[in-house]
Amino acid sequence: MGPAAAQYQRPGMPPGGRMPMAGLQVGPPGAPPYGAASPLRPGLPQSMMDPFRKRLLAPQSQPPMATQRRGVKRRKMADKVLPQRIRELVPESQAYMDLLAFERKLDQTIARKRMEIQEAIKKPLTQKRKLRIYISNTFTPAKEEGEGGERVASWELRVEGKLLEDPSKQKRKFSSFFKSLVIELDKELYGPDNHLVEWHRLPTTQETDGFQVKRPGDVNVKCTLLLMLDHQPPQYKLDPRLARLLGVHTQTRASIMQALWLYIKHNKLQDSHEKEYINCNRYFRQIFNCVRMRFSEIPMKLAGLLQHPDPIIINHTISVDPNDQKKTACYDIDVEVDDPLKAQMSNFLASTTNQQEIASLDAKIHETIESINQLKTQRDFMLSFSNNPQDFIQEWIKSQRRDLKIITDVIGNPEEERRAEFYQQPWAQEAVGRHIFAKVQQRRQELEQVLGIRLT
């Protein structure tokens, strides 16, 4: 039986084709596959039920994490939309749909503005403000021998300052605006080794509200103050020839590179065939000392043309006249400070309070829409039942029967299968042959496992 069945070829099958194994769906649509367990018939004892069917019917335990993840439903914008039938029943709901459309536009605008703010924060946001510098001095005359106090006359110079109309609550220290401060006194009075007073910023420098210099003397002293501003990002002074050409005197490196590129683009100096090269005109040849250069060479060549910016120079006279005490000189200079809007934008991006509140309100809206949909389903159910109770009950029973078949994994129509005509159809003979072949193959595998040999 085994070899004969293996060599038997059915008409219409390709040579070497093998018959399907047990469990393959055979027969008309909706019928159970031959070789598989038949559905449970009415009156059949529960003990004769297929064990595999029992496994299917038994509720399978799911891990708690998977259950929790499945329970968390991802909300979508479409879940907020009311169905058309509900809008027809309640015309007032159109106001909610208008608010939903407005919310969608608002969300798009906020998302676009958030991206613009993120890009703006990457760039330095500064504004120019007035820094008022106060320069004053006091004079202490020499005391007689019998009197207490200093016997040598001296003066004290003070350099202080503050921002005008500063809206920030935290006042910025005066020294934080400068990289260095040099006070040059009269060299003839104090000599070449003691006429300079210097302060330079270091990583460990403590910020202060002002500077004080005390020296002995009883005559008026002319001094020069050199203030070097601390630009962030750093600024550089261009070579005079390149500054005239680009129209830029002192700027950041990025701004200088941008101005240089605009000049190259406007004068069409980029090579038309080799885009990475620049053909220098007569001005560039004088400045860069070359006829042709690569774009990658510009930063290196430009570094030799950048200088430290000019310091702010203030000439002041230290007066020791007793009748001219507490005289204060004021000077206003332009400084760049961080735009207060930058801190507000950073706080806006980092803030999650509004987002949490919006998420909570969105969850309430979704729950309300789900509740409305459930109430609409219940209303349709009751309305259909009130219109025609008999037809409604019959259709409902049919629906429940279809659902029960799906739940219990019952396939086919038991009412048709219990009649003899069902098994006299043309496909019955081939189905029986396949079923017998599957059983023979199954028995053969069992014998091979028991005997430990392979039958041929």
Short mmCIF file of C-alpha atoms in Angstrom, two decimals:
data_model
loop_
_atom_site.label_atom_id
_atom_site.label_comp_id
_atom_site.label_asym_id
_atom_site.label_seq_id
_atom_site.Cartn_x
_atom_site.Cartn_y
_atom_site.Cartn_z
CA MET A 1 0.00 0.00 0.00
CA GLY A 2 2.82 2.41 0.89
CA PRO A 3 4.90 2.06 -2.35
CA ALA A 4 1.84 1.83 -4.53
CA ALA A 5 0.39 4.93 -3.00
CA ALA A 6 3.68 6.74 -3.38
CA GLN A 7 3.91 5.87 -7.12
CA TYR A 8 0.27 6.53 -7.90
CA GLN A 9 -0.28 9.72 -9.92
CA ARG A 10 -3.70 11.32 -10.20
CA PRO A 11 -4.86 12.79 -13.50
CA GLY A 12 -4.10 16.48 -13.77
CA MET A 13 -1.26 16.41 -11.25
CA PRO A 14 2.29 17.26 -12.40
CA PRO A 15 4.86 14.44 -12.33
CA GLY A 16 6.64 14.25 -9.05
CA GLY A 17 3.89 16.25 -7.33
CA ARG A 18 3.07 15.15 -3.84
CA MET A 19 -0.37 14.94 -2.35
CA PRO A 20 -1.11 17.42 0.40
CA MET A 21 -0.75 16.36 3.99
CA ALA A 22 -3.49 16.15 6.54
CA GLY A 23 -5.13 19.37 7.49
CA LEU A 24 -5.31 20.81 3.94
CA GLN A 25 -8.64 22.49 3.16
CA VAL A 26 -10.50 20.32 0.62
CA GLY A 27 -14.10 20.55 -0.50
CA PRO A 28 -16.57 23.32 -1.10
CA PRO A 29 -16.12 26.72 0.48
CA GLY A 30 -17.26 26.79 4.06
CA ALA A 31 -16.89 23.01 4.51
CA PRO A 32 -14.53 21.56 7.12
CA PRO A 33 -11.21 20.19 5.81
CA TYR A 34 -11.08 16.42 5.49
CA GLY A 35 -8.70 14.88 7.91
CA ALA A 36 -9.46 17.59 10.49
CA ALA A 37 -11.74 17.18 13.47
CA SER A 38 -15.40 17.71 12.71
CA PRO A 39 -17.35 20.32 14.62
CA LEU A 40 -19.15 19.39 17.78
CA ARG A 41 -22.58 17.93 16.96
CA PRO A 42 -25.63 18.42 19.17
CA GLY A 43 -25.86 15.58 21.64
CA LEU A 44 -22.19 14.58 21.31
CA PRO A 45 -20.59 13.88 24.71
CA GLN A 46 -18.04 16.43 25.84
CA SER A 47 -15.47 13.66 26.42
CA MET A 48 -15.41 12.84 22.68
CA MET A 49 -14.49 16.38 21.76
CA ASP A 50 -11.14 16.73 19.96
CA PRO A 51 -8.35 17.62 22.40
CA PHE A 52 -7.01 20.15 19.88
CA ARG A 53 -10.41 21.83 19.86
CA LYS A 54 -10.24 22.02 23.64
CA ARG A 55 -6.95 23.84 23.39
CA LEU A 56 -8.47 26.31 20.98
CA LEU A 57 -11.47 26.95 23.19
CA ALA A 58 -9.41 27.29 26.36
CA PRO A 59 -8.60 30.94 27.07
CA GLN A 60 -4.91 31.48 26.57
CA SER A 61 -3.17 33.40 29.29
CA GLN A 62 -1.38 36.54 28.15
CA PRO A 63 1.58 38.12 29.90
CA PRO A 64 0.53 41.14 31.95
CA MET A 65 2.82 43.54 30.04
CA ALA A 66 1.31 42.56 26.68
CA THR A 67 -2.18 43.07 28.10
CA GLN A 68 -1.26 46.49 29.39
CA ARG A 69 0.31 47.55 26.11
CA ARG A 70 -2.72 46.37 24.15
CA GLY A 71 -4.98 48.27 26.54
CA VAL A 72 -3.15 51.54 25.83
CA LYS A 73 -4.77 52.77 22.63
CA ARG A 74 -2.91 55.29 20.58
CA ARG A 75 -5.13 58.29 20.08
CA LYS A 76 -5.47 59.87 16.65
CA MET A 77 -6.96 63.08 15.39
CA ALA A 78 -9.58 61.08 13.48
CA ASP A 79 -10.87 59.61 16.75
CA LYS A 80 -12.14 63.07 17.71
CA VAL A 81 -14.36 63.40 14.66
CA LEU A 82 -18.09 62.87 15.17
CA PRO A 83 -19.71 60.46 12.65
CA GLN A 84 -21.90 62.00 9.97
CA ARG A 85 -25.07 60.35 11.28
CA ILE A 86 -24.57 61.86 14.71
CA ARG A 87 -24.05 65.29 13.16
CA GLU A 88 -27.30 64.86 11.25
CA LEU A 89 -29.13 63.95 14.44
CA VAL A 90 -27.62 66.84 16.42
CA PRO A 91 -27.12 69.93 14.19
CA GLU A 92 -25.56 71.80 17.11
CA SER A 93 -22.55 69.47 16.88
CA GLN A 94 -21.34 71.48 13.87
CA ALA A 95 -19.93 74.01 16.35
CA TYR A 96 -17.72 71.23 17.77
CA MET A 97 -16.53 70.31 14.26
CA ASP A 98 -15.64 73.96 13.59
CA LEU A 99 -13.59 74.03 16.81
CA LEU A 100 -11.89 70.80 15.72
CA ALA A 101 -10.88 72.34 12.39
CA PHE A 102 -9.59 75.45 14.20
CA GLU A 103 -7.60 73.24 16.60
CA ARG A 104 -5.99 71.45 13.66
CA LYS A 105 -4.86 74.76 12.15
CA LEU A 106 -3.65 75.95 15.55
CA ASP A 107 -1.62 72.76 16.07
CA GLN A 108 0.00 73.18 12.67
CA THR A 109 0.87 76.81 13.44
CA ILE A 110 2.33 75.93 16.86
CA ALA A 111 4.40 73.10 15.36
CA ARG A 112 5.76 75.44 12.67
CA LYS A 113 6.57 78.16 15.21
CA ARG A 114 8.24 75.63 17.48
CA MET A 115 10.55 74.61 14.64
CA GLU A 116 11.30 78.27 13.86
CA ILE A 117 12.15 78.90 17.52
CA GLN A 118 14.46 75.89 17.60
CA GLU A 119 16.31 77.24 14.57
CA ALA A 120 16.41 80.77 16.01
CA ILE A 121 17.91 79.61 19.31
CA LYS A 122 20.85 78.06 17.47
CA LYS A 123 21.83 81.54 16.27
CA PRO A 124 23.09 84.23 18.67
CA LEU A 125 20.18 86.44 19.69
CA THR A 126 21.51 89.79 20.88
CA GLN A 127 20.36 93.37 21.07
CA LYS A 128 22.28 96.61 21.45
CA ARG A 129 21.97 98.45 24.73
CA LYS A 130 23.60 101.52 26.28
CA LEU A 131 26.20 100.94 28.97
CA ARG A 132 26.86 104.08 31.01
CA ILE A 133 30.38 104.27 32.44
CA TYR A 134 30.98 106.45 35.50
CA ILE A 135 34.55 107.62 36.12
CA SER A 136 35.17 109.49 39.38
CA ASN A 137 38.01 110.10 41.78
CA THR A 138 38.58 111.25 45.36
CA PHE A 139 41.60 113.01 46.86
CA THR A 140 42.98 112.54 50.36
CA PRO A 141 45.42 115.30 51.42
CA ALA A 142 48.43 114.55 53.57
CA LYS A 143 48.01 114.87 57.37
CA GLU A 144 50.30 116.64 59.79
CA GLU A 145 52.52 114.62 62.07
CA GLY A 146 50.34 115.13 65.12
CA GLU A 147 47.14 114.19 63.31
CA GLY A 148 46.00 110.70 62.54
CA GLY A 149 45.75 109.37 59.01
CA GLU A 150 48.08 109.09 56.06
CA ARG A 151 51.05 111.38 55.86
CA VAL A 152 51.27 111.14 52.06
CA ALA A 153 48.60 112.67 49.80
CA SER A 154 46.82 110.15 47.56
CA TRP A 155 43.96 109.85 45.12
CA GLU A 156 41.59 107.01 44.28
CA LEU A 157 40.10 106.42 40.82
CA ARG A 158 36.79 104.53 40.42
CA VAL A 159 35.47 103.06 37.16
CA GLU A 160 31.88 101.78 37.40
CA GLY A 161 28.92 101.35 35.12
CA LYS A 162 25.43 99.99 34.57
CA LEU A 163 23.02 99.23 31.76
CA LEU A 164 20.41 101.89 31.05
CA GLU A 165 16.79 100.71 31.14
CA ASP A 166 17.72 97.17 32.05
CA PRO A 167 14.46 95.15 32.28
CA SER A 168 16.08 92.01 33.66
CA LYS A 169 15.70 91.31 37.36
CA GLN A 170 19.23 89.93 37.71
CA LYS A 171 21.68 92.78 37.22
CA ARG A 172 24.77 91.99 35.20
CA LYS A 173 28.17 92.77 36.71
CA PHE A 174 30.11 95.63 35.14
CA SER A 175 33.25 93.60 34.52
CA SER A 176 31.32 90.95 32.56
CA PHE A 177 31.10 93.32 29.58
CA PHE A 178 34.86 93.51 29.08
CA LYS A 179 37.70 91.22 28.12
CA SER A 180 40.40 93.52 29.47
CA LEU A 181 40.84 96.94 31.03
CA VAL A 182 44.06 98.96 30.94
CA ILE A 183 44.55 102.32 32.74
CA GLU A 184 47.59 104.20 31.51
CA LEU A 185 48.85 106.90 33.91
CA ASP A 186 51.32 109.66 33.25
CA LYS A 187 54.67 107.97 32.66
CA GLU A 188 56.64 111.03 33.79
CA LEU A 189 54.93 110.99 37.22
CA TYR A 190 54.90 107.26 37.96
CA GLY A 191 57.77 105.96 35.86
CA PRO A 192 57.88 103.33 33.11
CA ASP A 193 57.31 100.40 35.53
CA ASN A 194 54.34 101.70 37.53
CA HIS A 195 52.27 103.71 35.09
CA LEU A 196 50.11 100.82 33.78
CA VAL A 197 47.21 99.17 35.63
CA GLU A 198 45.94 96.08 33.79
CA TRP A 199 43.04 93.69 34.27
CA HIS A 200 42.49 90.71 31.98
CA ARG A 201 39.74 88.15 32.09
CA LEU A 202 40.73 84.62 33.11
CA PRO A 203 38.63 81.46 33.41
CA THR A 204 38.74 81.88 37.21
CA THR A 205 37.97 85.61 37.23
CA GLN A 206 35.33 86.76 39.72
CA GLU A 207 33.00 89.38 38.27
CA THR A 208 32.87 92.77 39.99
CA ASP A 209 30.74 95.91 39.84
CA GLY A 210 33.70 98.24 39.24
CA PHE A 211 37.45 98.88 39.40
CA GLN A 212 39.45 100.97 41.87
CA VAL A 213 42.98 102.32 41.52
CA LYS A 214 44.79 104.12 44.37
CA ARG A 215 48.08 105.96 43.97
CA PRO A 216 50.03 108.60 45.92
CA GLY A 217 50.08 112.11 44.46
CA ASP A 218 48.90 115.66 44.97
CA VAL A 219 48.82 116.94 41.36
CA ASN A 220 46.34 116.43 38.55
CA VAL A 221 47.05 113.29 36.54
CA LYS A 222 46.08 112.64 32.94
CA CYS A 223 45.14 109.03 32.28
CA THR A 224 43.89 106.96 29.37
CA LEU A 225 41.42 104.05 29.77
CA LEU A 226 41.52 101.25 27.19
CA LEU A 227 38.39 99.05 27.37
CA MET A 228 38.24 95.86 25.29
CA LEU A 229 34.67 94.59 24.96
CA ASP A 230 34.00 90.88 25.41
CA HIS A 231 31.98 90.02 22.28
CA GLN A 232 30.07 86.74 22.21
CA PRO A 233 30.60 85.26 19.68
CA PRO A 234 34.04 86.85 19.14
CA GLN A 235 34.35 89.69 16.65
CA TYR A 236 37.31 90.61 14.48
CA LYS A 237 38.54 93.68 12.69
CA LEU A 238 39.13 93.24 8.98
CA ASP A 239 42.15 94.32 7.02
CA PRO A 240 41.43 97.88 5.74
CA ARG A 241 41.63 96.83 2.07
CA LEU A 242 39.20 93.93 2.52
CA ALA A 243 37.00 96.04 4.81
CA ARG A 244 36.55 98.67 2.08
CA LEU A 245 35.85 95.96 -0.48
CA LEU A 246 33.20 94.13 1.57
CA GLY A 247 31.82 97.10 3.48
CA VAL A 248 32.45 95.34 6.80
CA HIS A 249 34.69 96.79 9.52
CA THR A 250 34.29 94.66 12.66
CA GLN A 251 32.09 91.58 12.69
CA THR A 252 31.95 87.92 13.67
CA ARG A 253 33.78 85.36 11.57
CA ALA A 254 30.50 83.94 10.25
CA SER A 255 29.28 87.38 9.13
CA ILE A 256 32.62 88.10 7.42
CA MET A 257 32.46 84.76 5.55
CA GLN A 258 28.89 85.50 4.47
CA ALA A 259 29.87 88.97 3.19
CA LEU A 260 32.81 87.44 1.32
CA TRP A 261 30.58 84.84 -0.33
CA LEU A 262 28.06 87.50 -1.37
CA TYR A 263 30.87 89.50 -3.00
CA ILE A 264 32.11 86.40 -4.86
CA LYS A 265 28.58 85.56 -6.01
CA HIS A 266 27.73 89.14 -7.06
CA ASN A 267 30.94 89.53 -9.07
CA LYS A 268 30.73 85.97 -10.51
CA LEU A 269 34.20 84.98 -9.36
CA GLN A 270 33.34 81.30 -8.97
CA ASP A 271 34.78 79.17 -11.76
CA SER A 272 32.03 78.04 -14.12
CA HIS A 273 33.62 74.62 -14.74
CA GLU A 274 35.42 73.86 -11.50
CA LYS A 275 32.99 75.07 -8.87
CA GLU A 276 35.42 74.58 -5.99
CA TYR A 277 37.74 77.29 -7.37
CA ILE A 278 37.55 81.09 -7.26
CA ASN A 279 39.06 83.23 -9.99
CA CYS A 280 40.46 86.28 -8.19
CA ASN A 281 39.85 89.73 -9.64
CA ARG A 282 42.43 92.50 -9.30
CA TYR A 283 41.30 93.39 -5.78
CA PHE A 284 41.48 89.80 -4.55
CA ARG A 285 44.89 89.38 -6.19
CA GLN A 286 46.22 92.33 -4.19
CA ILE A 287 44.68 91.12 -0.92
CA PHE A 288 45.21 87.34 -1.13
CA ASN A 289 48.35 87.39 -3.33
CA CYS A 290 47.12 84.66 -5.69
CA VAL A 291 45.35 84.37 -9.04
CA ARG A 292 43.16 81.38 -8.16
CA MET A 293 42.24 79.66 -4.92
CA ARG A 294 39.98 76.94 -3.57
CA PHE A 295 36.99 77.60 -1.35
CA SER A 296 38.62 75.42 1.31
CA GLU A 297 41.63 77.79 1.37
CA ILE A 298 39.58 80.87 2.25
CA PRO A 299 39.50 80.35 6.08
CA MET A 300 43.27 79.90 6.19
CA LYS A 301 43.95 82.97 4.02
CA LEU A 302 41.34 85.00 5.87
CA ALA A 303 42.91 84.26 9.27
CA GLY A 304 45.90 86.44 8.38
CA LEU A 305 43.60 89.37 7.57
CA LEU A 306 41.68 89.32 10.88
CA GLN A 307 42.79 91.45 13.80
CA HIS A 308 41.52 92.12 17.30
CA PRO A 309 38.89 94.88 17.35
CA ASP A 310 39.90 98.37 18.40
CA PRO A 311 39.52 99.09 22.13
CA ILE A 312 37.35 101.87 23.49
CA ILE A 313 39.65 104.78 24.41
CA ILE A 314 38.62 107.27 27.12
CA ASN A 315 40.87 110.18 28.13
CA HIS A 316 40.30 111.42 31.67
CA THR A 317 41.98 113.83 34.08
CA ILE A 318 42.25 112.88 37.74
CA SER A 319 41.62 116.11 39.67
CA VAL A 320 43.11 116.69 43.13
CA ASP A 321 41.49 120.13 43.60
CA PRO A 322 39.63 120.14 46.96
CA ASN A 323 36.94 122.33 45.45
CA ASP A 324 36.33 119.81 42.65
CA GLN A 325 35.60 116.70 44.70
CA LYS A 326 33.10 114.01 43.68
CA LYS A 327 33.26 115.13 40.08
CA THR A 328 31.99 112.29 37.88
CA ALA A 329 32.43 111.88 34.13
CA CYS A 330 29.85 109.78 32.25
CA TYR A 331 30.34 107.98 28.95
CA ASP A 332 27.77 105.90 27.04
CA ILE A 333 28.93 103.01 24.89
CA ASP A 334 27.00 100.43 22.83
CA VAL A 335 27.19 96.85 24.05
CA GLU A 336 25.49 93.65 22.90
CA VAL A 337 23.50 91.73 25.47
CA ASP A 338 21.45 88.56 25.23
CA ASP A 339 17.96 89.19 23.99
CA PRO A 340 15.45 88.50 26.81
CA LEU A 341 13.31 86.80 24.21
CA LYS A 342 15.89 84.00 23.97
CA ALA A 343 15.28 82.94 27.58
CA GLN A 344 11.53 83.07 27.02
CA MET A 345 11.84 80.91 23.89
CA SER A 346 14.00 78.37 25.75
CA ASN A 347 11.46 78.23 28.57
CA PHE A 348 8.68 77.78 26.04
CA LEU A 349 10.42 74.79 24.44
CA ALA A 350 11.32 73.24 27.79
CA SER A 351 7.90 73.78 29.37
CA THR A 352 5.73 70.65 29.62
CA THR A 353 2.95 72.06 31.81
CA ASN A 354 0.76 73.13 28.89
CA GLN A 355 1.46 69.90 27.01
CA GLN A 356 0.32 67.80 29.97
CA GLU A 357 -2.84 69.88 30.31
CA ILE A 358 -3.59 69.57 26.59
CA ALA A 359 -3.00 65.80 26.71
CA SER A 360 -5.40 65.51 29.64
CA LEU A 361 -8.08 67.48 27.80
CA ASP A 362 -7.53 65.40 24.65
CA ALA A 363 -8.06 62.22 26.67
CA LYS A 364 -11.36 63.60 27.99
CA ILE A 365 -12.47 64.49 24.45
CA HIS A 366 -11.67 60.98 23.20
CA GLU A 367 -13.58 59.41 26.08
CA THR A 368 -16.57 61.65 25.37
CA ILE A 369 -16.56 60.76 21.66
CA GLU A 370 -16.36 57.04 22.49
CA SER A 371 -19.27 57.44 24.88
CA ILE A 372 -21.29 59.25 22.20
CA ASN A 373 -20.58 56.45 19.69
CA GLN A 374 -21.67 53.81 22.19
CA LEU A 375 -24.87 55.71 22.92
CA LYS A 376 -25.50 56.03 19.18
CA THR A 377 -25.11 52.25 18.79
CA GLN A 378 -27.53 51.62 21.65
CA ARG A 379 -30.00 54.07 20.14
CA ASP A 380 -29.87 52.34 16.75
CA PHE A 381 -30.35 48.98 18.49
CA MET A 382 -33.42 50.14 20.37
CA LEU A 383 -34.83 52.04 17.39
CA SER A 384 -34.57 48.98 15.11
CA PHE A 385 -36.25 46.83 17.73
CA SER A 386 -39.12 49.31 18.16
CA ASN A 387 -39.77 49.54 14.41
CA ASN A 388 -40.06 45.78 13.73
CA PRO A 389 -39.47 43.55 16.76
CA GLN A 390 -39.96 40.20 14.95
CA ASP A 391 -37.56 40.79 12.05
CA PHE A 392 -35.08 42.44 14.38
CA ILE A 393 -34.99 39.42 16.72
CA GLN A 394 -34.52 37.02 13.79
CA GLU A 395 -31.68 39.04 12.30
CA TRP A 396 -30.11 39.42 15.71
CA ILE A 397 -30.22 35.63 16.31
CA LYS A 398 -28.57 35.02 12.92
CA SER A 399 -25.85 37.48 13.77
CA GLN A 400 -25.27 35.87 17.14
CA ARG A 401 -25.06 32.45 15.48
CA ARG A 402 -22.40 33.69 13.05
CA ASP A 403 -20.45 35.17 15.93
CA LEU A 404 -20.73 31.93 17.88
CA LYS A 405 -19.31 29.96 14.94
CA ILE A 406 -16.34 32.30 14.75
CA ILE A 407 -15.74 32.13 18.49
CA THR A 408 -15.99 28.30 18.70
CA ASP A 409 -14.00 27.75 15.47
CA VAL A 410 -16.87 25.86 13.83
CA ILE A 411 -16.54 25.79 10.01
CA GLY A 412 -19.20 24.63 7.60
CA ASN A 413 -22.93 24.07 7.77
CA PRO A 414 -23.90 21.15 10.05
CA GLU A 415 -27.44 21.09 8.61
CA GLU A 416 -26.13 20.29 5.10
CA GLU A 417 -23.46 17.87 6.26
CA ARG A 418 -25.93 15.57 8.00
CA ARG A 419 -27.69 14.73 4.67
CA ALA A 420 -26.48 11.96 2.32
CA GLU A 421 -26.61 14.19 -0.79
CA PHE A 422 -23.72 16.20 0.64
CA TYR A 423 -21.33 13.23 0.23
CA GLN A 424 -22.44 12.33 -3.32
CA GLN A 425 -20.98 15.41 -4.90
CA PRO A 426 -18.12 15.13 -7.54
CA TRP A 427 -15.35 16.14 -5.16
CA ALA A 428 -16.19 13.46 -2.56
CA GLN A 429 -14.18 10.61 -4.19
CA GLU A 430 -10.96 12.63 -4.42
CA ALA A 431 -11.39 13.92 -0.88
CA VAL A 432 -11.75 10.36 0.44
CA GLY A 433 -8.59 9.31 -1.42
CA ARG A 434 -6.62 12.19 0.05
CA HIS A 435 -7.94 11.42 3.51
CA ILE A 436 -6.89 7.74 3.24
CA PHE A 437 -3.47 8.72 1.87
CA ALA A 438 -2.95 11.13 4.78
CA LYS A 439 -3.87 8.42 7.29
CA VAL A 440 -1.47 5.94 5.65
CA GLN A 441 1.37 8.47 5.77
CA GLN A 442 0.61 9.19 9.40
CA ARG A 443 0.65 5.47 10.29
CA ARG A 444 3.86 4.98 8.35
CA GLN A 445 5.63 7.73 10.31
CA GLU A 446 4.48 6.17 13.57
CA LEU A 447 5.91 2.76 12.54
CA GLU A 448 9.23 4.33 11.54
CA GLN A 449 9.51 5.99 14.91
CA VAL A 450 8.72 2.74 16.77
CA LEU A 451 11.04 0.48 14.71
CA GLY A 452 13.80 3.05 14.35
CA ILE A 453 14.10 2.36 10.60
CA ARG A 454 12.94 4.08 7.45
CA LEU A 455 10.53 2.10 5.27
CA THR A 456 11.04 2.28 1.54
#
